[in-house]
PDB file of C-alpha atoms in Angstrom:
ATOM      1  CA  ASP A 474     152.951 114.534 185.228  1.00 78.00           C
ATOM      2  CA  SER A 475     154.774 111.634 183.568  1.00 80.00           C
ATOM      3  CA  GLY A 476     156.318 110.412 186.810  1.00 91.00           C
ATOM      4  CA  VAL A 477     159.839 111.229 185.622  1.00 96.00           C
ATOM      5  CA  THR A 478     161.040 114.404 187.316  1.00 97.00           C
ATOM      6  CA  GLN A 479     163.733 116.621 185.893  1.00 98.00           C
ATOM      7  CA  THR A 480     165.240 119.682 187.506  1.00 97.00           C
ATOM      8  CA  PRO A 481     165.856 122.444 186.791  1.00 97.00           C
ATOM      9  CA  LYS A 482     163.468 123.159 183.946  1.00 97.00           C
ATOM     10  CA  HIS A 483     165.567 126.026 182.628  1.00 97.00           C
ATOM     11  CA  LEU A 484     169.230 126.803 183.048  1.00 97.00           C
ATOM     12  CA  ILE A 485     171.200 129.725 181.682  1.00 98.00           C
ATOM     13  CA  THR A 486     174.940 129.728 182.165  1.00 98.00           C
ATOM     14  CA  ALA A 487     178.108 131.102 180.642  1.00 98.00           C
ATOM     15  CA  THR A 488     180.633 129.366 178.456  1.00 98.00           C
ATOM     16  CA  GLY A 489     183.257 127.458 180.391  1.00 98.00           C
ATOM     17  CA  GLN A 490     180.967 126.779 183.314  1.00 98.00           C
ATOM     18  CA  ARG A 491     179.777 123.462 184.749  1.00 98.00           C
ATOM     19  CA  VAL A 492     176.182 122.458 185.445  1.00 98.00           C
ATOM     20  CA  THR A 493     174.390 119.455 186.886  1.00 98.00           C
ATOM     21  CA  LEU A 494     171.044 118.211 185.624  1.00 98.00           C
ATOM     22  CA  ARG A 495     168.977 115.953 187.820  1.00 98.00           C
ATOM     23  CA  CYS A 496     166.507 113.202 186.992  1.00 98.00           C
ATOM     24  CA  SER A 497     164.309 111.060 189.213  1.00 97.00           C
ATOM     25  CA  PRO A 498     162.847 108.055 187.372  1.00 96.00           C
ATOM     26  CA  ARG A 499     159.350 106.670 187.804  1.00 94.00           C
ATOM     27  CA  SER A 500     158.927 104.774 191.030  1.00 92.00           C
ATOM     28  CA  GLY A 501     160.271 101.263 190.588  1.00 88.00           C
ATOM     29  CA  ASP A 502     162.079 101.901 187.309  1.00 92.00           C
ATOM     30  CA  LEU A 503     165.734 100.882 187.430  1.00 92.00           C
ATOM     31  CA  SER A 504     166.821 102.205 184.019  1.00 92.00           C
ATOM     32  CA  VAL A 505     167.579 105.843 183.272  1.00 95.00           C
ATOM     33  CA  TYR A 506     168.414 107.129 179.801  1.00 96.00           C
ATOM     34  CA  TRP A 507     169.737 110.598 178.963  1.00 97.00           C
ATOM     35  CA  TYR A 508     169.045 112.247 175.596  1.00 97.00           C
ATOM     36  CA  GLN A 509     170.016 115.555 174.057  1.00 97.00           C
ATOM     37  CA  GLN A 510     167.635 117.319 171.684  1.00 96.00           C
ATOM     38  CA  SER A 511     168.888 120.077 169.428  1.00 92.00           C
ATOM     39  CA  LEU A 512     167.387 121.633 166.322  1.00 83.00           C
ATOM     40  CA  ASP A 513     170.023 120.271 163.961  1.00 81.00           C
ATOM     41  CA  GLN A 514     170.667 116.845 165.530  1.00 81.00           C
ATOM     42  CA  GLY A 515     167.245 115.866 166.798  1.00 87.00           C
ATOM     43  CA  LEU A 516     167.078 113.526 169.799  1.00 92.00           C
ATOM     44  CA  GLN A 517     170.419 111.850 170.422  1.00 94.00           C
ATOM     45  CA  PHE A 518     171.091 109.147 172.984  1.00 94.00           C
ATOM     46  CA  LEU A 519     173.801 110.082 175.473  1.00 96.00           C
ATOM     47  CA  ILE A 520     174.051 107.419 178.147  1.00 96.00           C
ATOM     48  CA  GLN A 521     172.106 104.744 180.030  1.00 94.00           C
ATOM     49  CA  TYR A 522     172.285 103.567 183.607  1.00 95.00           C
ATOM     50  CA  TYR A 523     170.665 100.515 185.111  1.00 93.00           C
ATOM     51  CA  ASN A 524     170.471 100.127 188.876  1.00 94.00           C
ATOM     52  CA  GLY A 525     173.532 102.275 189.416  1.00 95.00           C
ATOM     53  CA  GLU A 526     175.694 100.846 186.650  1.00 95.00           C
ATOM     54  CA  GLU A 527     176.494 102.335 183.274  1.00 95.00           C
ATOM     55  CA  ARG A 528     174.979 100.130 180.579  1.00 92.00           C
ATOM     56  CA  ALA A 529     175.451 101.946 177.282  1.00 90.00           C
ATOM     57  CA  LYS A 530     177.063 105.057 175.896  1.00 92.00           C
ATOM     58  CA  GLY A 531     176.041 107.004 172.870  1.00 91.00           C
ATOM     59  CA  ASN A 532     177.195 110.317 171.470  1.00 83.00           C
ATOM     60  CA  ILE A 533     178.313 111.694 174.810  1.00 93.00           C
ATOM     61  CA  LEU A 534     181.191 114.143 174.881  1.00 95.00           C
ATOM     62  CA  GLU A 535     184.118 113.585 177.224  1.00 96.00           C
ATOM     63  CA  ARG A 536     183.180 116.862 178.941  1.00 97.00           C
ATOM     64  CA  PHE A 537     179.903 115.226 179.963  1.00 97.00           C
ATOM     65  CA  SER A 538     179.493 112.580 182.628  1.00 97.00           C
ATOM     66  CA  ALA A 539     176.650 110.956 184.474  1.00 97.00           C
ATOM     67  CA  GLN A 540     175.948 108.742 187.428  1.00 97.00           C
ATOM     68  CA  GLN A 541     173.032 106.970 189.039  1.00 98.00           C
ATOM     69  CA  PHE A 542     172.769 106.944 192.809  1.00 97.00           C
ATOM     70  CA  PRO A 543     171.510 104.196 195.176  1.00 96.00           C
ATOM     71  CA  ASP A 544     168.098 105.886 195.352  1.00 95.00           C
ATOM     72  CA  LEU A 545     168.053 105.560 191.515  1.00 96.00           C
ATOM     73  CA  HIS A 546     168.044 109.242 190.726  1.00 97.00           C
ATOM     74  CA  SER A 547     170.583 110.259 188.114  1.00 98.00           C
ATOM     75  CA  GLU A 548     172.666 113.321 187.449  1.00 98.00           C
ATOM     76  CA  LEU A 549     174.162 114.506 184.192  1.00 98.00           C
ATOM     77  CA  ASN A 550     177.192 116.724 184.616  1.00 98.00           C
ATOM     78  CA  LEU A 551     178.176 119.047 181.794  1.00 98.00           C
ATOM     79  CA  SER A 552     181.482 120.885 182.082  1.00 98.00           C
ATOM     80  CA  SER A 553     183.539 123.399 180.092  1.00 98.00           C
ATOM     81  CA  LEU A 554     180.296 124.398 178.449  1.00 98.00           C
ATOM     82  CA  GLU A 555     180.276 125.699 174.901  1.00 97.00           C
ATOM     83  CA  LEU A 556     177.613 127.585 172.978  1.00 97.00           C
ATOM     84  CA  GLY A 557     176.890 124.413 171.004  1.00 95.00           C
ATOM     85  CA  ASP A 558     175.873 122.579 174.170  1.00 97.00           C
ATOM     86  CA  SER A 559     172.705 124.658 174.297  1.00 97.00           C
ATOM     87  CA  ALA A 560     169.895 122.155 173.916  1.00 97.00           C
ATOM     88  CA  LEU A 561     167.065 120.344 175.630  1.00 97.00           C
ATOM     89  CA  TYR A 562     168.226 117.488 177.812  1.00 98.00           C
ATOM     90  CA  PHE A 563     165.747 114.729 178.552  1.00 98.00           C
ATOM     91  CA  CYS A 564     165.897 111.735 180.768  1.00 97.00           C
ATOM     92  CA  ALA A 565     163.644 108.738 180.423  1.00 96.00           C
ATOM     93  CA  SER A 566     162.993 105.679 182.513  1.00 94.00           C
ATOM     94  CA  ARG A 567     161.778 102.337 181.281  1.00 88.00           C
ATOM     95  CA  GLN A 568     159.126  99.934 182.508  1.00 79.00           C
ATOM     96  CA  GLY A 569     159.282  96.455 181.088  1.00 75.00           C
ATOM     97  CA  THR A 570     160.630  95.987 177.586  1.00 74.00           C
ATOM     98  CA  TYR A 571     159.059  98.879 175.703  1.00 74.00           C
ATOM     99  CA  GLY A 572     157.528 101.327 178.126  1.00 77.00           C
ATOM    100  CA  TYR A 573     159.611 104.484 178.007  1.00 90.00           C
ATOM    101  CA  THR A 574     158.534 107.565 179.935  1.00 94.00           C
ATOM    102  CA  PHE A 575     160.274 110.873 179.368  1.00 96.00           C
ATOM    103  CA  GLY A 576     160.592 113.772 181.730  1.00 97.00           C
ATOM    104  CA  SER A 577     159.763 117.335 180.741  1.00 96.00           C
ATOM    105  CA  GLY A 578     163.384 118.145 180.094  1.00 97.00           C
ATOM    106  CA  THR A 579     165.908 120.777 181.075  1.00 98.00           C
ATOM    107  CA  ARG A 580     166.446 123.596 178.625  1.00 97.00           C
ATOM    108  CA  LEU A 581     170.108 124.606 178.811  1.00 98.00           C
ATOM    109  CA  THR A 582     171.185 127.900 177.327  1.00 97.00           C
ATOM    110  CA  VAL A 583     174.892 128.664 177.212  1.00 98.00           C
ATOM    111  CA  VAL A 584     175.691 132.336 176.636  1.00 97.00           C
TER     112      VAL A 584
ATOM    113  CA  THR B 147     175.168 102.777 163.206  1.00 69.00           C
ATOM    114  CA  GLN B 148     171.415 102.510 163.026  1.00 74.00           C
ATOM    115  CA  LEU B 149     169.686 105.474 161.376  1.00 85.00           C
ATOM    116  CA  LEU B 150     166.028 106.303 160.960  1.00 91.00           C
ATOM    117  CA  GLU B 151     164.915 108.624 158.174  1.00 94.00           C
ATOM    118  CA  GLN B 152     161.600 110.263 158.820  1.00 96.00           C
ATOM    119  CA  SER B 153     159.547 112.087 156.207  1.00 96.00           C
ATOM    120  CA  PRO B 154     158.169 114.549 155.587  1.00 97.00           C
ATOM    121  CA  GLN B 155     159.952 116.944 157.917  1.00 95.00           C
ATOM    122  CA  PHE B 156     157.082 119.432 157.821  1.00 97.00           C
ATOM    123  CA  LEU B 157     153.397 118.895 157.129  1.00 97.00           C
ATOM    124  CA  SER B 158     150.797 121.656 157.042  1.00 97.00           C
ATOM    125  CA  ILE B 159     147.245 120.569 156.314  1.00 97.00           C
ATOM    126  CA  GLN B 160     143.628 121.584 156.797  1.00 98.00           C
ATOM    127  CA  GLU B 161     141.344 120.072 159.379  1.00 98.00           C
ATOM    128  CA  GLY B 162     139.682 116.940 158.045  1.00 97.00           C
ATOM    129  CA  GLU B 163     142.499 115.895 155.722  1.00 98.00           C
ATOM    130  CA  ASN B 164     144.352 112.607 155.985  1.00 98.00           C
ATOM    131  CA  LEU B 165     148.119 112.300 156.267  1.00 98.00           C
ATOM    132  CA  THR B 166     150.880 109.738 156.465  1.00 98.00           C
ATOM    133  CA  VAL B 167     154.309 110.027 158.061  1.00 98.00           C
ATOM    134  CA  TYR B 168     157.029 107.578 157.075  1.00 97.00           C
ATOM    135  CA  CYS B 169     159.979 106.206 158.976  1.00 96.00           C
ATOM    136  CA  ASN B 170     162.595 104.221 157.050  1.00 95.00           C
ATOM    137  CA  SER B 171     165.868 102.505 157.825  1.00 92.00           C
ATOM    138  CA  SER B 172     168.335 100.125 156.258  1.00 89.00           C
ATOM    139  CA  SER B 173     168.632  98.416 159.643  1.00 88.00           C
ATOM    140  CA  VAL B 174     166.320  95.937 161.294  1.00 90.00           C
ATOM    141  CA  PHE B 175     164.767  97.003 164.563  1.00 89.00           C
ATOM    142  CA  SER B 176     163.284  94.666 167.140  1.00 88.00           C
ATOM    143  CA  SER B 177     160.663  97.273 167.927  1.00 90.00           C
ATOM    144  CA  LEU B 178     159.614 100.657 166.695  1.00 92.00           C
ATOM    145  CA  GLN B 179     157.825 103.331 168.649  1.00 94.00           C
ATOM    146  CA  TRP B 180     155.973 106.503 167.778  1.00 97.00           C
ATOM    147  CA  TYR B 181     156.000 109.510 170.065  1.00 97.00           C
ATOM    148  CA  ARG B 182     154.307 112.859 170.063  1.00 97.00           C
ATOM    149  CA  GLN B 183     156.022 115.873 171.590  1.00 96.00           C
ATOM    150  CA  GLU B 184     154.459 119.178 172.565  1.00 93.00           C
ATOM    151  CA  PRO B 185     156.536 122.361 172.971  1.00 89.00           C
ATOM    152  CA  GLY B 186     158.243 122.458 176.348  1.00 88.00           C
ATOM    153  CA  GLU B 187     157.460 118.841 177.099  1.00 93.00           C
ATOM    154  CA  GLY B 188     159.109 115.473 176.656  1.00 95.00           C
ATOM    155  CA  PRO B 189     158.054 112.934 174.039  1.00 96.00           C
ATOM    156  CA  VAL B 190     154.965 110.926 174.963  1.00 95.00           C
ATOM    157  CA  LEU B 191     154.743 107.348 173.780  1.00 94.00           C
ATOM    158  CA  LEU B 192     151.824 106.687 171.411  1.00 95.00           C
ATOM    159  CA  VAL B 193     152.431 103.096 170.378  1.00 94.00           C
ATOM    160  CA  THR B 194     155.000 100.310 170.139  1.00 93.00           C
ATOM    161  CA  VAL B 195     155.054  97.841 167.256  1.00 93.00           C
ATOM    162  CA  VAL B 196     157.185  94.728 167.523  1.00 91.00           C
ATOM    163  CA  THR B 197     156.051  92.224 164.890  1.00 91.00           C
ATOM    164  CA  GLY B 198     156.775  92.574 161.172  1.00 92.00           C
ATOM    165  CA  GLY B 199     153.571  93.496 159.359  1.00 94.00           C
ATOM    166  CA  GLU B 200     151.860  94.543 162.572  1.00 95.00           C
ATOM    167  CA  VAL B 201     149.128  97.160 162.367  1.00 97.00           C
ATOM    168  CA  LYS B 202     147.863  99.020 165.433  1.00 96.00           C
ATOM    169  CA  LYS B 203     145.040 101.510 165.620  1.00 97.00           C
ATOM    170  CA  LEU B 204     144.615 104.242 168.195  1.00 95.00           C
ATOM    171  CA  LYS B 205     141.366 106.070 167.430  1.00 96.00           C
ATOM    172  CA  ARG B 206     142.138 108.022 164.223  1.00 97.00           C
ATOM    173  CA  LEU B 207     145.801 106.981 164.193  1.00 97.00           C
ATOM    174  CA  THR B 208     146.987 103.842 162.402  1.00 98.00           C
ATOM    175  CA  PHE B 209     150.516 102.567 162.855  1.00 97.00           C
ATOM    176  CA  GLN B 210     152.166  99.954 160.668  1.00 97.00           C
ATOM    177  CA  PHE B 211     155.455  98.074 161.020  1.00 95.00           C
ATOM    178  CA  GLY B 212     157.012  96.844 157.794  1.00 94.00           C
ATOM    179  CA  ASP B 213     157.300  93.126 157.131  1.00 93.00           C
ATOM    180  CA  ALA B 214     161.100  93.328 157.322  1.00 92.00           C
ATOM    181  CA  ARG B 215     160.968  95.486 160.478  1.00 91.00           C
ATOM    182  CA  LYS B 216     162.950  98.233 158.770  1.00 92.00           C
ATOM    183  CA  ASP B 217     160.194 100.776 158.250  1.00 94.00           C
ATOM    184  CA  SER B 218     157.016 102.086 159.768  1.00 96.00           C
ATOM    185  CA  SER B 219     154.253 104.524 159.004  1.00 97.00           C
ATOM    186  CA  LEU B 220     151.794 106.631 160.927  1.00 98.00           C
ATOM    187  CA  HIS B 221     148.502 107.477 159.235  1.00 98.00           C
ATOM    188  CA  ILE B 222     146.106 110.026 160.684  1.00 98.00           C
ATOM    189  CA  THR B 223     142.552 110.117 159.402  1.00 98.00           C
ATOM    190  CA  ALA B 224     140.515 113.322 159.467  1.00 98.00           C
ATOM    191  CA  ALA B 225     143.187 115.362 161.206  1.00 97.00           C
ATOM    192  CA  GLN B 226     142.131 117.839 163.871  1.00 97.00           C
ATOM    193  CA  PRO B 227     143.897 120.958 165.193  1.00 96.00           C
ATOM    194  CA  GLY B 228     144.559 119.034 168.399  1.00 95.00           C
ATOM    195  CA  ASP B 229     146.798 116.679 166.399  1.00 96.00           C
ATOM    196  CA  THR B 230     149.285 119.510 165.876  1.00 96.00           C
ATOM    197  CA  GLY B 231     152.708 118.659 167.261  1.00 96.00           C
ATOM    198  CA  LEU B 232     156.036 116.970 166.638  1.00 97.00           C
ATOM    199  CA  TYR B 233     155.796 113.276 165.776  1.00 98.00           C
ATOM    200  CA  LEU B 234     158.852 111.121 166.289  1.00 97.00           C
ATOM    201  CA  CYS B 235     159.601 107.545 165.373  1.00 96.00           C
ATOM    202  CA  ALA B 236     162.182 105.649 167.393  1.00 94.00           C
ATOM    203  CA  GLY B 237     163.644 102.204 167.004  1.00 92.00           C
ATOM    204  CA  SER B 238     165.359  99.878 169.393  1.00 88.00           C
ATOM    205  CA  GLY B 239     167.055  96.572 168.900  1.00 77.00           C
ATOM    206  CA  GLY B 240     170.201  94.538 168.760  1.00 56.00           C
ATOM    207  CA  THR B 241     172.611  94.939 171.620  1.00 51.00           C
ATOM    208  CA  SER B 242     171.584  98.498 172.337  1.00 52.00           C
ATOM    209  CA  TYR B 243     170.308  97.686 175.831  1.00 58.00           C
ATOM    210  CA  GLY B 244     167.093  99.412 174.944  1.00 74.00           C
ATOM    211  CA  LYS B 245     168.447 102.752 173.807  1.00 86.00           C
ATOM    212  CA  LEU B 246     166.281 104.439 171.225  1.00 91.00           C
ATOM    213  CA  THR B 247     167.386 105.704 167.833  1.00 91.00           C
ATOM    214  CA  PHE B 248     165.113 108.584 166.851  1.00 94.00           C
ATOM    215  CA  GLY B 249     164.102 109.903 163.487  1.00 94.00           C
ATOM    216  CA  GLN B 250     164.421 113.652 162.880  1.00 94.00           C
ATOM    217  CA  GLY B 251     160.716 114.158 163.478  1.00 95.00           C
ATOM    218  CA  THR B 252     157.739 115.517 161.567  1.00 97.00           C
ATOM    219  CA  ILE B 253     156.243 118.847 162.570  1.00 96.00           C
ATOM    220  CA  LEU B 254     152.529 118.601 161.874  1.00 97.00           C
ATOM    221  CA  THR B 255     150.312 121.672 161.772  1.00 97.00           C
ATOM    222  CA  VAL B 256     146.583 121.209 161.328  1.00 97.00           C
ATOM    223  CA  HIS B 257     144.730 124.414 160.475  1.00 97.00           C
ATOM    224  CA  PRO B 258     141.081 124.869 161.514  1.00 96.00           C
TER     225      PRO B 258
END
């Protein structure tokens, strides 16, 4: 157990639907990063939150959004899903300058 | 846009052999990290290098950061089947607020 908790582990949904992925960072970590991992693109940075505020955006589609709540857990919302959104979605939290810890990921399958 | 090119993409070797994985960029990174990822799991941090020319050793693994902080390598001595997995390099730096730029990864298979 890395200390970063992601739920659900697997998600199968239909095109056009909306899903919410949840991440709880390690205790005490204020930063949460979301990444998407696909076979052709590798691990791509989506978005970062720090203590409830958005800090950086990467290759995140407009159909995707995220937020970080006062208890520091974060949710990634994916809407109008397409087949190409099928991927592994990871969140990570950071301790200090370099200590990143990743969760086990959510495998999203869009059918 | 910062990019990291990782090579080789696939590596299949016999137990006991040595191997090196390379990670190259045209950009300077303030730090570079190596991760290992098992199927169904998230990447696990192996090491962080931050100083140009830095060399770190972790048992049979040796990590090196280039003098110009644009490239890195991972060398495994006497590979074992337990080393099998996906190895990823990732860089951070500049005004990226700590976001990581990942290489495409190297899938290593060590045969008994």
